PDB file of C-alpha atoms in Angstrom:
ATOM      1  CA  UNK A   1     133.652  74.457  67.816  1.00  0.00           C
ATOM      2  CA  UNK A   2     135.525  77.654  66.713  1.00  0.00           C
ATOM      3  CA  UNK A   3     133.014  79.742  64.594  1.00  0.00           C
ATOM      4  CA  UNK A   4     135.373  81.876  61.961  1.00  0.00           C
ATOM      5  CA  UNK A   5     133.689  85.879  61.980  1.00  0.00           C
ATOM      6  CA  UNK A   6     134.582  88.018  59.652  1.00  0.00           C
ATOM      7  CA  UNK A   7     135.732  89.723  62.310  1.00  0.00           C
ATOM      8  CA  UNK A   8     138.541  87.534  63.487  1.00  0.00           C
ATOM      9  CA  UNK A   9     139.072  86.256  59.931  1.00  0.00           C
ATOM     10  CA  UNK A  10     140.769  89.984  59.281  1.00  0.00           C
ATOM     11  CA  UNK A  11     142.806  89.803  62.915  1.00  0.00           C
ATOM     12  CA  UNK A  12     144.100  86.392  61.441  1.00  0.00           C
ATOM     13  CA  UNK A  13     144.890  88.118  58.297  1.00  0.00           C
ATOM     14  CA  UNK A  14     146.954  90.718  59.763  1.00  0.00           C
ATOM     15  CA  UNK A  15     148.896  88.115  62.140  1.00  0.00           C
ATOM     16  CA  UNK A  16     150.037  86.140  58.594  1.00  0.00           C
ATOM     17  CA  UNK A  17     150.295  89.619  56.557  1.00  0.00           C
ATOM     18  CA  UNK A  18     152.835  90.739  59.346  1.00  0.00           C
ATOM     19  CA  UNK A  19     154.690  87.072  58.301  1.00  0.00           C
ATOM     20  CA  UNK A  20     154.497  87.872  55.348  1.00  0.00           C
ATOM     21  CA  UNK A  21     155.538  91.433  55.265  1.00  0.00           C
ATOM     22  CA  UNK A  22     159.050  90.328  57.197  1.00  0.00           C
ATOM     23  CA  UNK A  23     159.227  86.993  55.627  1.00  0.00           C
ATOM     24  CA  UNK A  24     163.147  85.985  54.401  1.00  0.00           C
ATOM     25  CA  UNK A  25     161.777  84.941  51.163  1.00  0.00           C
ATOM     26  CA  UNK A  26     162.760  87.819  49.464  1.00  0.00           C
ATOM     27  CA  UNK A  27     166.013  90.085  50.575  1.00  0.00           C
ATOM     28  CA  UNK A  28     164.081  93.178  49.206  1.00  0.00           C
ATOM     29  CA  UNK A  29     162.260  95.715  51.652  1.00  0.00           C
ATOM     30  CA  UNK A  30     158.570  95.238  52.026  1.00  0.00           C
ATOM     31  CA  UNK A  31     156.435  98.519  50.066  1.00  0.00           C
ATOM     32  CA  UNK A  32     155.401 101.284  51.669  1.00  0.00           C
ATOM     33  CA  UNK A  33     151.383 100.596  51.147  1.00  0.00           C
ATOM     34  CA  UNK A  34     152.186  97.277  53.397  1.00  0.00           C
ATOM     35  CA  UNK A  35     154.125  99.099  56.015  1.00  0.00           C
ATOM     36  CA  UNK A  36     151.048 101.407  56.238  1.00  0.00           C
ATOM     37  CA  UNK A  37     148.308  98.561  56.216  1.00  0.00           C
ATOM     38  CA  UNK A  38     150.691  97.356  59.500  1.00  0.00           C
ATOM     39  CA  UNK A  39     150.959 101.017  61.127  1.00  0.00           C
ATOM     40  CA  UNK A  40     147.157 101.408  61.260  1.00  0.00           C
ATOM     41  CA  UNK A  41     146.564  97.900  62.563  1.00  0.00           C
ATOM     42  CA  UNK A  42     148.511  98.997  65.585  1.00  0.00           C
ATOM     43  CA  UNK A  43     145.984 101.346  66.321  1.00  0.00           C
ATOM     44  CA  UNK A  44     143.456  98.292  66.916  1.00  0.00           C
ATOM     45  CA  UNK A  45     144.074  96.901  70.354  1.00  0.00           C
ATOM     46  CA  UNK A  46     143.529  93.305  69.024  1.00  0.00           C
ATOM     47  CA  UNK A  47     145.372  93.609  65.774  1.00  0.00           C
ATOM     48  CA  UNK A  48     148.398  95.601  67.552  1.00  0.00           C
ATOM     49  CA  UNK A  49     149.363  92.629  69.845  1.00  0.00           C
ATOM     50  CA  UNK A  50     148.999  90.729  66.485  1.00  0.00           C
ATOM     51  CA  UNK A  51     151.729  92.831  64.957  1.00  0.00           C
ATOM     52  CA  UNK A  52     153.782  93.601  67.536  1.00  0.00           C
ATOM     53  CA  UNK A  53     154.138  90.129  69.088  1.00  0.00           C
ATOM     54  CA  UNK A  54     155.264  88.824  65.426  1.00  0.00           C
ATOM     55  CA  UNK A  55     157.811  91.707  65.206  1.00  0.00           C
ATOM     56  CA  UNK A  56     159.183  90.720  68.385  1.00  0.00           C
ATOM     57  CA  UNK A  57     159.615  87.346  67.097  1.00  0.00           C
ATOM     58  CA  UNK A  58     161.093  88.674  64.185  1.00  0.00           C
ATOM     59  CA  UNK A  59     163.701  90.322  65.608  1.00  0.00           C
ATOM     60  CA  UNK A  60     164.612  87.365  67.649  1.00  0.00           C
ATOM     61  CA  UNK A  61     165.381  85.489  65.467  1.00  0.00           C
ATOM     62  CA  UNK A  62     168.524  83.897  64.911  1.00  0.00           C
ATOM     63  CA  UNK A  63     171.785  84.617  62.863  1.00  0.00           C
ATOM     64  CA  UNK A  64     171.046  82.690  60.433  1.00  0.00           C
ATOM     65  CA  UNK A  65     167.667  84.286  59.875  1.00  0.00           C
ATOM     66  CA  UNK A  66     168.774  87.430  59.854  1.00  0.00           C
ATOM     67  CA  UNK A  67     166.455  88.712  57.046  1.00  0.00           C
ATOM     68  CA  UNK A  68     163.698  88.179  59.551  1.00  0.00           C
ATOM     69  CA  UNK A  69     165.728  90.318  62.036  1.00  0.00           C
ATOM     70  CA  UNK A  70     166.561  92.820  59.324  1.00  0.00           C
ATOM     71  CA  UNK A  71     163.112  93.183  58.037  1.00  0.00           C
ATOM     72  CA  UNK A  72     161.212  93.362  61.752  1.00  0.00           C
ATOM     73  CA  UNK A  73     163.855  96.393  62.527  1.00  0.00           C
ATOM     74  CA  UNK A  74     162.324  98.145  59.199  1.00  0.00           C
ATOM     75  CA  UNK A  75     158.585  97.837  60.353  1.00  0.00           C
ATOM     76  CA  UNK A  76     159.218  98.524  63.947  1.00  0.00           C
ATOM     77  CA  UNK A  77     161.179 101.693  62.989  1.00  0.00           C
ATOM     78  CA  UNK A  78     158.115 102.490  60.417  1.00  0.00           C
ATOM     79  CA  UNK A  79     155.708 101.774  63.143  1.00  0.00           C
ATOM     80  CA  UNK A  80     157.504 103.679  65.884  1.00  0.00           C
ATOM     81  CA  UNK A  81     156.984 107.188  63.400  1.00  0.00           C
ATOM     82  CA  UNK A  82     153.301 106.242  61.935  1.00  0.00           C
ATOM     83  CA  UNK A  83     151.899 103.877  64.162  1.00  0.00           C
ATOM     84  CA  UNK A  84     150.158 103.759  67.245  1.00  0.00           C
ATOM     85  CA  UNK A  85     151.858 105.448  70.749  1.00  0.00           C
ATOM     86  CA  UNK A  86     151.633 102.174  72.070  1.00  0.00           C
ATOM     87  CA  UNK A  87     154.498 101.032  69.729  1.00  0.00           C
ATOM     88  CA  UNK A  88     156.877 103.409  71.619  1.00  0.00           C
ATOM     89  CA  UNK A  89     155.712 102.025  74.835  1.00  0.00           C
ATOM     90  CA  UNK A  90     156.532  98.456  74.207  1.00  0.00           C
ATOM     91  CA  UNK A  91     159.407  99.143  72.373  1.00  0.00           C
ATOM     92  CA  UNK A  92     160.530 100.942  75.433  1.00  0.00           C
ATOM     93  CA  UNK A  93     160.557  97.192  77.376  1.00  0.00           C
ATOM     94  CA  UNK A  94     162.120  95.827  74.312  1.00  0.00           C
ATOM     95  CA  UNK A  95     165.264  98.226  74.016  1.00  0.00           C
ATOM     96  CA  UNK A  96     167.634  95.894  75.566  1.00  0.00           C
ATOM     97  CA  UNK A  97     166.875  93.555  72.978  1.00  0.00           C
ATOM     98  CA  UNK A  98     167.266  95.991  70.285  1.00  0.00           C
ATOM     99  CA  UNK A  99     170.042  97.181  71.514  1.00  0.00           C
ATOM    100  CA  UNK A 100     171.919  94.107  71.134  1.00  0.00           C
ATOM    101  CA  UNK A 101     171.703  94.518  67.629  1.00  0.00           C
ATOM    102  CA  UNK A 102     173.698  97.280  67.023  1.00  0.00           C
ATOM    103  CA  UNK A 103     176.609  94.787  67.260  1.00  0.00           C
ATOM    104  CA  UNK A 104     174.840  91.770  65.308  1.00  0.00           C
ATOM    105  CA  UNK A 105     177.315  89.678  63.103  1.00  0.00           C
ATOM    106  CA  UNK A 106     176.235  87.087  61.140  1.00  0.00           C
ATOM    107  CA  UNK A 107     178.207  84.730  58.829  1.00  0.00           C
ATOM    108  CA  UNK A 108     174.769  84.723  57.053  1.00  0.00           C
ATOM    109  CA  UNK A 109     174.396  87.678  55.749  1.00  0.00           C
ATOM    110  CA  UNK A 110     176.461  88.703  52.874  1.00  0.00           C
ATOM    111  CA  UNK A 111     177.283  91.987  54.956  1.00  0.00           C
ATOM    112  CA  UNK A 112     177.967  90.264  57.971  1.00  0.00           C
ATOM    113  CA  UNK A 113     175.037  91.653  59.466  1.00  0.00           C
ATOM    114  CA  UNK A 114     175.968  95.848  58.932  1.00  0.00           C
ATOM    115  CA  UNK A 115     172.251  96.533  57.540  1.00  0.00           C
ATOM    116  CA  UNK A 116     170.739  94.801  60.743  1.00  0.00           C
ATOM    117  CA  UNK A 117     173.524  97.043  62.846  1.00  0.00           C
ATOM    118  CA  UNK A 118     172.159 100.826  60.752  1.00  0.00           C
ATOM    119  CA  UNK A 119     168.732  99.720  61.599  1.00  0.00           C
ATOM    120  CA  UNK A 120     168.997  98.949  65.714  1.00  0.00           C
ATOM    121  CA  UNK A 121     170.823 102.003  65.666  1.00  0.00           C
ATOM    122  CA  UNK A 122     168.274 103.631  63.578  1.00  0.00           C
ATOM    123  CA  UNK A 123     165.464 102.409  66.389  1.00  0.00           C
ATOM    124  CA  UNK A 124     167.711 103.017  69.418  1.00  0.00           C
ATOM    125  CA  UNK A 125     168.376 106.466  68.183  1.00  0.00           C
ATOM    126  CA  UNK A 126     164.208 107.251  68.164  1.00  0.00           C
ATOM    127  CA  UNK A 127     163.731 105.455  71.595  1.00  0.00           C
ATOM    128  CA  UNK A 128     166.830 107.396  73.451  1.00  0.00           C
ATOM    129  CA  UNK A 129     165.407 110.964  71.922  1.00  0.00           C
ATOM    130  CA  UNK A 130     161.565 111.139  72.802  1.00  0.00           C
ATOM    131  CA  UNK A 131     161.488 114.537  72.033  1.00  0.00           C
ATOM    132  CA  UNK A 132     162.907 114.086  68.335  1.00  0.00           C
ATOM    133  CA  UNK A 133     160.367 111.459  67.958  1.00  0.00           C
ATOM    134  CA  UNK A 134     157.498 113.504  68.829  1.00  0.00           C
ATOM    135  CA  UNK A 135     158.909 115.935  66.661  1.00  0.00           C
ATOM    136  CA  UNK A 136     158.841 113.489  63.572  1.00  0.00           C
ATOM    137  CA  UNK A 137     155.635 111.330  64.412  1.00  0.00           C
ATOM    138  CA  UNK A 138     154.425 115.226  64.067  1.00  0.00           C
ATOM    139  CA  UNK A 139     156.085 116.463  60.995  1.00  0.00           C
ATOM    140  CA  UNK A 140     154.964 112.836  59.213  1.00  0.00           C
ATOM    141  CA  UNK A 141     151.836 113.259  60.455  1.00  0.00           C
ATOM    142  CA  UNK A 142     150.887 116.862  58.906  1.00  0.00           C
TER     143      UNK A 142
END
């Protein structure tokens, strides 16, 4: 018998908010208060792998879901500058994954896939340049 806690009712919570946050039913970009809520549930050991294995699923998707992909390259940027250090870490065993991105095409998408291209590059660019990332996780942070 699984006993619900209020507890693990809020780690389900953030699990389906992350869904929600990168879900394809709307093309527009999630708001900054939800991109937030994500960034400091990163900084909860059980709530980060929450996040962070939906964002990996996210961007996995396929061509056809490409808002998914679009969307999880928005919070995982967003994370990697206000969230916890461990997002740099796993995005770090990630980046050949992301990196395949920055040549996505998708007869999907309406701009063959050019938004999900800017945003790998966008990620790729703070995961090749530590020191520029410090730099901003810093600046944001202040």
């Amino acid at each position: 018998v699984y006993i619900l806690t209020v507890s693990s009712v809020f780690i389900m919570g953030i699990k389906t908010f992350t869904k929600n946050v990168t879900s394809a039913q709307t093309t527009v970009d999630p708001p900054e208060g939800a991109l937030k809520k994500l960034a400091v549930g990163t900084k909860n050991f059980v709530q980060f792998q929450d996040v962070m294995t939906t964002i990996w699923k996210r961007i996995g998707s396929s061509g056809k879901d490409y808002i998914h992909v679009q969307k999880g390259l928005l919070v995982l940027e967003y994370l990697l500058l206000h969230g916890s250090e461990q997002v740099l870490t796993e995005s770090r065993v990630h980046q050949p994954e992301i990196s395949t991105l920055t040549d996505f095409r998708s007869t999907h998408a309406a701009d063959n896939g050019a938004l999900i291209r800017e945003r790998a590059y966008a990620v790729m660019k703070w995961l090749n340049d530590e020191e520029a990332l410090k730099a901003k996780r810093a600046e944001l942070a202040s």
